[in-house]
Tab-separated table of N, CA and C in Angstrom:
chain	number	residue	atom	x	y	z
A	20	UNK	N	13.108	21.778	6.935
A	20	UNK	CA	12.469	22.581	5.930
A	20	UNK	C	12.069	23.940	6.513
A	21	UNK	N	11.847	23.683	7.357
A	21	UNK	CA	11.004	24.883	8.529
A	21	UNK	C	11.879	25.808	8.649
A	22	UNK	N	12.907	25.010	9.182
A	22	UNK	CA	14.597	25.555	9.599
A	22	UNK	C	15.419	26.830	8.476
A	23	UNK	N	15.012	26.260	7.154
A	23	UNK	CA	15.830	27.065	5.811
A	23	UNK	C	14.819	27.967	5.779
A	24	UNK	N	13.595	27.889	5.637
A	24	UNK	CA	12.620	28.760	6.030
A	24	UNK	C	12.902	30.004	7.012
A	25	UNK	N	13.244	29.717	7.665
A	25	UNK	CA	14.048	31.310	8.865
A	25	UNK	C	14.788	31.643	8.656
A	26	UNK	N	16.036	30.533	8.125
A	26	UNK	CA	17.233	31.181	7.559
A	26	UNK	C	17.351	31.686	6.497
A	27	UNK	N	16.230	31.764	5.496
A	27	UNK	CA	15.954	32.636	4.497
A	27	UNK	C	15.259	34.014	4.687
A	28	UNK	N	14.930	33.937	5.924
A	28	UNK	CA	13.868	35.230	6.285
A	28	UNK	C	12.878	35.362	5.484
A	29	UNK	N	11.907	34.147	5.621
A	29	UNK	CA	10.653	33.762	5.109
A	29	UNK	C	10.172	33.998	3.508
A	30	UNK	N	11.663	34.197	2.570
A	30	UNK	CA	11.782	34.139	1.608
A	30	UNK	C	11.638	32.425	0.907
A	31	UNK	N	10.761	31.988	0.339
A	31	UNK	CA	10.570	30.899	-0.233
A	31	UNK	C	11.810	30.002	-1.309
A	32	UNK	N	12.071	31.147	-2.305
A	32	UNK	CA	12.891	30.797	-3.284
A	32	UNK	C	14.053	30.661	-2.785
A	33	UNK	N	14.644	31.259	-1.714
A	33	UNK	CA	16.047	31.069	-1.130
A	33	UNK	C	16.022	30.538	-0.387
A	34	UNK	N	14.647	29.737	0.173
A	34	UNK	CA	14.814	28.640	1.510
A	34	UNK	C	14.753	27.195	0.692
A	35	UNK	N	14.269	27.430	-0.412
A	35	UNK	CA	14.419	26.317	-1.623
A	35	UNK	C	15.960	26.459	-1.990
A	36	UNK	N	16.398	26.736	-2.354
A	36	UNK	CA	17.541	27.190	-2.700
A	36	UNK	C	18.884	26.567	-1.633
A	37	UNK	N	18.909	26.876	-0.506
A	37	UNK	CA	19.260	26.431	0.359
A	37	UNK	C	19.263	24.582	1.020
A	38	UNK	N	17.660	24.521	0.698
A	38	UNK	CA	17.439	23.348	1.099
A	38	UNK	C	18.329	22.391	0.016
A	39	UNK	N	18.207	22.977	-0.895
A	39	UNK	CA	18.541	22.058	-2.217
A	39	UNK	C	20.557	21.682	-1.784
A	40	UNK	N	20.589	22.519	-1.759
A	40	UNK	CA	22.503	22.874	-1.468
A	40	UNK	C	22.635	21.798	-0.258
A	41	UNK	N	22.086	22.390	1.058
A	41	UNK	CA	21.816	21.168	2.199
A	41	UNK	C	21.734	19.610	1.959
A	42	UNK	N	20.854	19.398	1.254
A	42	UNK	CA	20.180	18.315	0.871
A	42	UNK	C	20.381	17.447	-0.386
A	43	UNK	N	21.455	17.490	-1.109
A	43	UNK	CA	21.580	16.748	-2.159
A	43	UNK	C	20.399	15.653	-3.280
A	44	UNK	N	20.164	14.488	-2.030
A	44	UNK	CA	19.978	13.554	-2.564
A	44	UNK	C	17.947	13.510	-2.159
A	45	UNK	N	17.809	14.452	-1.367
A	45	UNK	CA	16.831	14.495	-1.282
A	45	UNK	C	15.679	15.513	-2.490
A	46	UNK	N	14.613	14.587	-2.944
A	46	UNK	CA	13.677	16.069	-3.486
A	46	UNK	C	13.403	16.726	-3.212
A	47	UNK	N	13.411	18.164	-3.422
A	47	UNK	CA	12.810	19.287	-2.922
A	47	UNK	C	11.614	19.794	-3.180
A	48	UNK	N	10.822	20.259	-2.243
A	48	UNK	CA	9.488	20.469	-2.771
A	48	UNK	C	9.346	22.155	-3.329
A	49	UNK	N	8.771	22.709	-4.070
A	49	UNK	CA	8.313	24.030	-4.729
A	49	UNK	C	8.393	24.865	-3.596
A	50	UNK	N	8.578	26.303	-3.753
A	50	UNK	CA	8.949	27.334	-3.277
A	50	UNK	C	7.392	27.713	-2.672
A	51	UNK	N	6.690	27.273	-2.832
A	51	UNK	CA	5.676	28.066	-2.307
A	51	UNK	C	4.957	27.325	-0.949
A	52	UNK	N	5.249	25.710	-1.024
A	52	UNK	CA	5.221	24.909	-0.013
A	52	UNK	C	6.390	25.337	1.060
A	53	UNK	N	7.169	26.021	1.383
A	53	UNK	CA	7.888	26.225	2.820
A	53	UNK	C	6.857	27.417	3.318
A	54	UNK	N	6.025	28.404	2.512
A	54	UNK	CA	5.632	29.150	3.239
A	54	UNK	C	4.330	28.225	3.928
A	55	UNK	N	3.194	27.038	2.855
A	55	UNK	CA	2.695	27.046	3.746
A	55	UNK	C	2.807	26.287	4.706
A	56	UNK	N	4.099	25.223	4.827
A	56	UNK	CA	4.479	24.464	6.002
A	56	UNK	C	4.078	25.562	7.045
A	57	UNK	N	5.094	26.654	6.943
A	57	UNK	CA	5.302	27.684	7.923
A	57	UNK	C	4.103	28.082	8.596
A	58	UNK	N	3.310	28.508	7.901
A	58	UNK	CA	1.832	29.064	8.207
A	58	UNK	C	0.884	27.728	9.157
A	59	UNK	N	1.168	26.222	8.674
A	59	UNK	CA	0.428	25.388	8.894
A	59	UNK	C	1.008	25.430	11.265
A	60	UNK	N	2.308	24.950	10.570
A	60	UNK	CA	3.165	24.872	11.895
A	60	UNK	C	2.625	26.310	12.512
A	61	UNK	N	2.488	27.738	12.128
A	61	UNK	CA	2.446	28.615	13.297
A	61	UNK	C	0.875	28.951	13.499
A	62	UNK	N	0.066	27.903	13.062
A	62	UNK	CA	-1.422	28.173	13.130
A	62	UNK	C	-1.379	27.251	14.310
A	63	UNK	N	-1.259	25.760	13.633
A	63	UNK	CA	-1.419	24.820	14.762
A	63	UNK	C	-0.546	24.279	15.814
A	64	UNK	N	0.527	24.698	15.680
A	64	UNK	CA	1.798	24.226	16.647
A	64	UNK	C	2.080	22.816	16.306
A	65	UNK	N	1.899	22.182	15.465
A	65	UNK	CA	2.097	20.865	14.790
A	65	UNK	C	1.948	20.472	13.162
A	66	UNK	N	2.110	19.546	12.813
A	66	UNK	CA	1.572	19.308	11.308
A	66	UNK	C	0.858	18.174	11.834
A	67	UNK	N	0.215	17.644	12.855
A	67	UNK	CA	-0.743	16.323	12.587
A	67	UNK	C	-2.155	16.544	12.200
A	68	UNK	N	-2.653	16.173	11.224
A	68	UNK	CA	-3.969	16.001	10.794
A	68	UNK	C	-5.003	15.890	11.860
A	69	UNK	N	-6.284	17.381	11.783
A	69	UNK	CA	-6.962	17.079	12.458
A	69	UNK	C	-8.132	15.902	12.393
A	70	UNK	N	-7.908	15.780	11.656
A	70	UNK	CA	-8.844	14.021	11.734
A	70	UNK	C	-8.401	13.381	11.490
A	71	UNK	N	-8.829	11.797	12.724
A	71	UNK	CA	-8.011	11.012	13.140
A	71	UNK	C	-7.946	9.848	12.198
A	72	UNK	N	-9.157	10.165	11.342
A	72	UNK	CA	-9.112	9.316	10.161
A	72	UNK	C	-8.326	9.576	8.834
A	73	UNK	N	-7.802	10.552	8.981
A	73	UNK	CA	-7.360	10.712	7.738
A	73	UNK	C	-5.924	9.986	7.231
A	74	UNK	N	-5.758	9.962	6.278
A	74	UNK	CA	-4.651	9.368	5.382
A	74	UNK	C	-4.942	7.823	5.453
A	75	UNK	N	-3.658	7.164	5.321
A	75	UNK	CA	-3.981	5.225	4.722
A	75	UNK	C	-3.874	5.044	6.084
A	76	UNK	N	-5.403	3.681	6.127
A	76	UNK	CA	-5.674	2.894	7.420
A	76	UNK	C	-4.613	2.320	7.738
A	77	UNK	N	-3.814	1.784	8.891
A	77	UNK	CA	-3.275	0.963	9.466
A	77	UNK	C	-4.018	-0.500	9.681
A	78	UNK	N	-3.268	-1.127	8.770
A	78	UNK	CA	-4.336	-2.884	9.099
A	78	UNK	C	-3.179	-3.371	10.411
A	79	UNK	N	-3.375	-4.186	10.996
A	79	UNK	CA	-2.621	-4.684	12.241
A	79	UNK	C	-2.287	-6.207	11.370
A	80	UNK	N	-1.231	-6.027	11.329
A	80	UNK	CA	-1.005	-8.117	10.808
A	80	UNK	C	-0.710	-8.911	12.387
A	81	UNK	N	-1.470	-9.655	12.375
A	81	UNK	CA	-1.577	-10.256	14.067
A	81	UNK	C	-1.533	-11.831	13.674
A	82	UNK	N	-1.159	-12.862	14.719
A	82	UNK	CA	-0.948	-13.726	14.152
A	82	UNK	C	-2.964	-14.524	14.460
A	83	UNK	N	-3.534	-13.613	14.776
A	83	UNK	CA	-4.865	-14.106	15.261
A	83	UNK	C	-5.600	-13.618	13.495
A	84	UNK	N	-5.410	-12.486	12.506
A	84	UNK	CA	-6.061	-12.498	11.853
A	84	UNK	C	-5.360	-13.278	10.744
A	85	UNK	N	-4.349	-13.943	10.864
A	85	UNK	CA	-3.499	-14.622	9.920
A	85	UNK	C	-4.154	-15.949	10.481
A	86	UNK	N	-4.257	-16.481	11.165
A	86	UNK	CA	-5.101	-17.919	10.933
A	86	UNK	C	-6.205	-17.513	11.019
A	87	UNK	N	-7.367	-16.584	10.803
A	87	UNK	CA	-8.258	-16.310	10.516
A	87	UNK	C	-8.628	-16.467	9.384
A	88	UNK	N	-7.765	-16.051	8.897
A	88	UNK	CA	-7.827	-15.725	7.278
A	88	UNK	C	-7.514	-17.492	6.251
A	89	UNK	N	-6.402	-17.786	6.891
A	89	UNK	CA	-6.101	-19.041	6.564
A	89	UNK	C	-7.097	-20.442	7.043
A	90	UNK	N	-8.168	-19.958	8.052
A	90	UNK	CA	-8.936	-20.904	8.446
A	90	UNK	C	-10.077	-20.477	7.615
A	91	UNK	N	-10.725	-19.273	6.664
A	91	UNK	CA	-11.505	-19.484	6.258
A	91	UNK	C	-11.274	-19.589	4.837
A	92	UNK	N	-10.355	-19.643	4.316
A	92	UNK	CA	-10.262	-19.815	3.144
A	92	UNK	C	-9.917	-21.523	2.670
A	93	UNK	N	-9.273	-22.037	3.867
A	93	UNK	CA	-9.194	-23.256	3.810
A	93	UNK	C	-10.148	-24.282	3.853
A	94	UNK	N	-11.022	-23.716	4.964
A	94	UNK	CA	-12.530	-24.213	4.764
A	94	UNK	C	-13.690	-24.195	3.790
A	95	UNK	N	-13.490	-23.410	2.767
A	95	UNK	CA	-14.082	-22.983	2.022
A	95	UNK	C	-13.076	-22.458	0.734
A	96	UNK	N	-12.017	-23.190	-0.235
A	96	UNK	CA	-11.859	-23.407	-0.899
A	96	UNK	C	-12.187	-22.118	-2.365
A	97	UNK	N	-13.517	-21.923	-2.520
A	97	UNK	CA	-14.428	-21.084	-3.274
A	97	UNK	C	-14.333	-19.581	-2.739
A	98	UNK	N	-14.031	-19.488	-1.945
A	98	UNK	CA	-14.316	-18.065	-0.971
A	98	UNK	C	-13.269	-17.327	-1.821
A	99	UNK	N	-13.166	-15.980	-2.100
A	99	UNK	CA	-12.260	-15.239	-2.810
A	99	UNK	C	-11.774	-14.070	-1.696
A	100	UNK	N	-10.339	-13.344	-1.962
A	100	UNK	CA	-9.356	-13.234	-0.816
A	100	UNK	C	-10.010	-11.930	-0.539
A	101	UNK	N	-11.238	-11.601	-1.842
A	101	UNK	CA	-11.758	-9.863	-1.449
A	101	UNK	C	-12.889	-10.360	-0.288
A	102	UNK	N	-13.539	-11.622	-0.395
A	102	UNK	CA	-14.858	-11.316	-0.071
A	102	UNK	C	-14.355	-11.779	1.728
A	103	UNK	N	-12.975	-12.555	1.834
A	103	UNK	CA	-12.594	-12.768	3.588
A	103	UNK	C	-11.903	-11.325	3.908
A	104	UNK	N	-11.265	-10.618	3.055
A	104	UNK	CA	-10.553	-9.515	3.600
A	104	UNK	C	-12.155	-8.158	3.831
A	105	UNK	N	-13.057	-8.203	2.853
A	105	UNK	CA	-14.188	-7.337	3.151
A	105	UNK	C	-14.855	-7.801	4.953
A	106	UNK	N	-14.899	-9.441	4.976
A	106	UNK	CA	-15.488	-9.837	6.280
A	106	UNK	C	-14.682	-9.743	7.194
A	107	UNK	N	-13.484	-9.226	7.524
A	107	UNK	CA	-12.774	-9.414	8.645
A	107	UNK	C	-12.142	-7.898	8.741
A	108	UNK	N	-12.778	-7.284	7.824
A	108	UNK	CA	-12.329	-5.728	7.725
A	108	UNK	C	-10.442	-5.704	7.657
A	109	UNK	N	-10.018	-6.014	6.846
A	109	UNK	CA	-8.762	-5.583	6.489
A	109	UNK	C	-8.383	-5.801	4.783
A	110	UNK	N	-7.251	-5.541	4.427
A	110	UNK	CA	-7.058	-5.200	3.056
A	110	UNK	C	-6.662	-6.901	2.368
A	111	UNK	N	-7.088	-6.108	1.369
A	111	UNK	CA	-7.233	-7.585	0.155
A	111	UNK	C	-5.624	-7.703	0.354
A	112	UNK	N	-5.045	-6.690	0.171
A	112	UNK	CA	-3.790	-7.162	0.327
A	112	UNK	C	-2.775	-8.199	1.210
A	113	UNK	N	-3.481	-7.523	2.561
A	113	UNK	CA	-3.159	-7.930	3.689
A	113	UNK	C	-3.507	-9.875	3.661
A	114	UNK	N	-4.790	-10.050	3.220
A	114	UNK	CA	-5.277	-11.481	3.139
A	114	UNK	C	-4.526	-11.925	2.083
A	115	UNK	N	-4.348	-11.352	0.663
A	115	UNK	CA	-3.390	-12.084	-0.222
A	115	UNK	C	-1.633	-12.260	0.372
A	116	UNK	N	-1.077	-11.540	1.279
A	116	UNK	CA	-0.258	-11.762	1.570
A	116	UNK	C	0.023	-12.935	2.845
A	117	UNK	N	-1.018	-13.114	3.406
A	117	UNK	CA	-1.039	-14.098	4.672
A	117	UNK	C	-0.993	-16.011	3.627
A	118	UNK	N	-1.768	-15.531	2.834
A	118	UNK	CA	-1.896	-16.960	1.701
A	118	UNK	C	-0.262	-17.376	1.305
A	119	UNK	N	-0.030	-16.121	0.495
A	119	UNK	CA	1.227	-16.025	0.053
A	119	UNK	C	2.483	-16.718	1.139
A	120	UNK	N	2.536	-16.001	2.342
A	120	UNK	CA	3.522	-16.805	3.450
A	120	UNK	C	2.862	-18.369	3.765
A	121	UNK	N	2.027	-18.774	3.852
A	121	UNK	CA	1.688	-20.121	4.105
A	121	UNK	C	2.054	-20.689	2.701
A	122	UNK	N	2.857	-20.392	1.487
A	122	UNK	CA	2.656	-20.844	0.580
A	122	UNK	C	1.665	-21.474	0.027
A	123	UNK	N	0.321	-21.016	0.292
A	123	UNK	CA	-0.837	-21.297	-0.687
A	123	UNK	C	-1.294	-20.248	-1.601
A	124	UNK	N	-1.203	-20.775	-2.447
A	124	UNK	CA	-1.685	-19.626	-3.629
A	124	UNK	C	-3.618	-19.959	-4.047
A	125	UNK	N	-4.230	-18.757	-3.847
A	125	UNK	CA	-5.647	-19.128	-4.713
A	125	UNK	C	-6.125	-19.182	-5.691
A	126	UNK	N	-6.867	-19.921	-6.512
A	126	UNK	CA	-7.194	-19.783	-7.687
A	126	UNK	C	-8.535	-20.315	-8.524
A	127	UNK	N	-9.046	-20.063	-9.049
A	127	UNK	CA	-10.492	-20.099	-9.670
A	127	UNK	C	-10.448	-21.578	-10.164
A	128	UNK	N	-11.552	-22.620	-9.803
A	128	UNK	CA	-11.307	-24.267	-10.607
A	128	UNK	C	-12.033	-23.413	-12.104
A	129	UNK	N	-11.774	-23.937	-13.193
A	129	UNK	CA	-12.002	-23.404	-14.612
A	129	UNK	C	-12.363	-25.314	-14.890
A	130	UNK	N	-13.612	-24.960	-15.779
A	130	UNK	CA	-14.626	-26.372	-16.403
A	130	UNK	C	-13.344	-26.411	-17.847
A	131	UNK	N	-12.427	-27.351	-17.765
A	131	UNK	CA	-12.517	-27.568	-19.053
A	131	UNK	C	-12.902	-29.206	-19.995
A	132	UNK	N	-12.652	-29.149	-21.196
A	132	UNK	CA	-12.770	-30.222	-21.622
A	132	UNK	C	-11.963	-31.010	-21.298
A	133	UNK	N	-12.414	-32.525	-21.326
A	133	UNK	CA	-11.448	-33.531	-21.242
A	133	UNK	C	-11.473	-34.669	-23.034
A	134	UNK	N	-10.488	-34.733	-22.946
A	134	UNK	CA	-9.754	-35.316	-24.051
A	134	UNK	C	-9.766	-36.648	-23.878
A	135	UNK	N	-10.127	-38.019	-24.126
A	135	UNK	CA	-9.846	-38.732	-23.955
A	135	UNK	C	-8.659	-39.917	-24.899
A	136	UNK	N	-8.441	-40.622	-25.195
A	136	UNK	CA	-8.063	-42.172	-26.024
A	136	UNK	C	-9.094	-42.289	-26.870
A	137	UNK	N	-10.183	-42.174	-26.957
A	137	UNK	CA	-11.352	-42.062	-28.048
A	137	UNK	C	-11.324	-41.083	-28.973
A	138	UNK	N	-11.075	-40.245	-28.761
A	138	UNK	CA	-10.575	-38.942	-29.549
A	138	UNK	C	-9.615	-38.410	-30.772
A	139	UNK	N	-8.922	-39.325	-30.272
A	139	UNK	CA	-7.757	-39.078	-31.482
A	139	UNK	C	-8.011	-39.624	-32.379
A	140	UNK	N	-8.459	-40.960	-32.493
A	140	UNK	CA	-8.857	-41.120	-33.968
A	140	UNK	C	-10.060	-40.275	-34.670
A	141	UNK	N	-10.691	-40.069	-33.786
A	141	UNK	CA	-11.968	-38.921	-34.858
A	141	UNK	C	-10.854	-37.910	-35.053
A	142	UNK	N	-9.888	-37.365	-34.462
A	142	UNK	CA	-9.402	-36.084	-34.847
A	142	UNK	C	-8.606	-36.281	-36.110
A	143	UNK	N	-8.249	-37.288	-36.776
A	143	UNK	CA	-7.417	-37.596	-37.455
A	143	UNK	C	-8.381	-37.384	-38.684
């Protein structure tokens, strides 16, 4: 991107232009984003984010928080996959997917009625 950027002689619309011709199958981003790639790259000599926190966390799938996860939910039946993924600090996702490979699925017990052989004749 940087690259069509020079070879346009820091003309935007023709480094778009270019990129597009180059690049077929790829999207191209707006003409006004190569300048500030450009500017970002010749401020900082990089594009990495100065904080180290920024963008989506990295959860680690380990096979230590995968029976973690599977040992407390197993023990506890009732426990829901937000309230072990909040205690072990990783994503609901991450815990619904560890269930998912052990083929256990979770789910809420629901009170319902029971029906018995006594029943049907009053229903009649």
């Amino acid at each position: 991107m940087n690259l069509m950027y020079g070879r346009a002689y820091s003309n935007g619309c023709l480094a778009q232009w270019m990129y597009q011709q180059q690049y077929l199958k790829r999207r191209c981003s707006y003409c006004s984003t190569f300048a500030t790639k450009d500017r970002i790259l010749r401020g900082k000599g990089n594009f990495l984010s100065a904080r180290p926190d920024a963008g989506r966390p990295n959860n680690v799938h380990t096979f230590q928080i995968e029976q973690t996860v599977l040992l407390r939910l197993t023990s506890s039946p009732t426990t829901s996959t937000l309230a072990v993924a909040d205690e072990l600090d990783v994503s609901h996702s991450m815990a619904w997917n560890v269930l998912h490979t052990a083929t256990q699925y979770p789910f809420h017990v629901q009170k319902v009625q029971l029906i018995t052989e006594d029943d049907y004749p009053r229903r009649e």
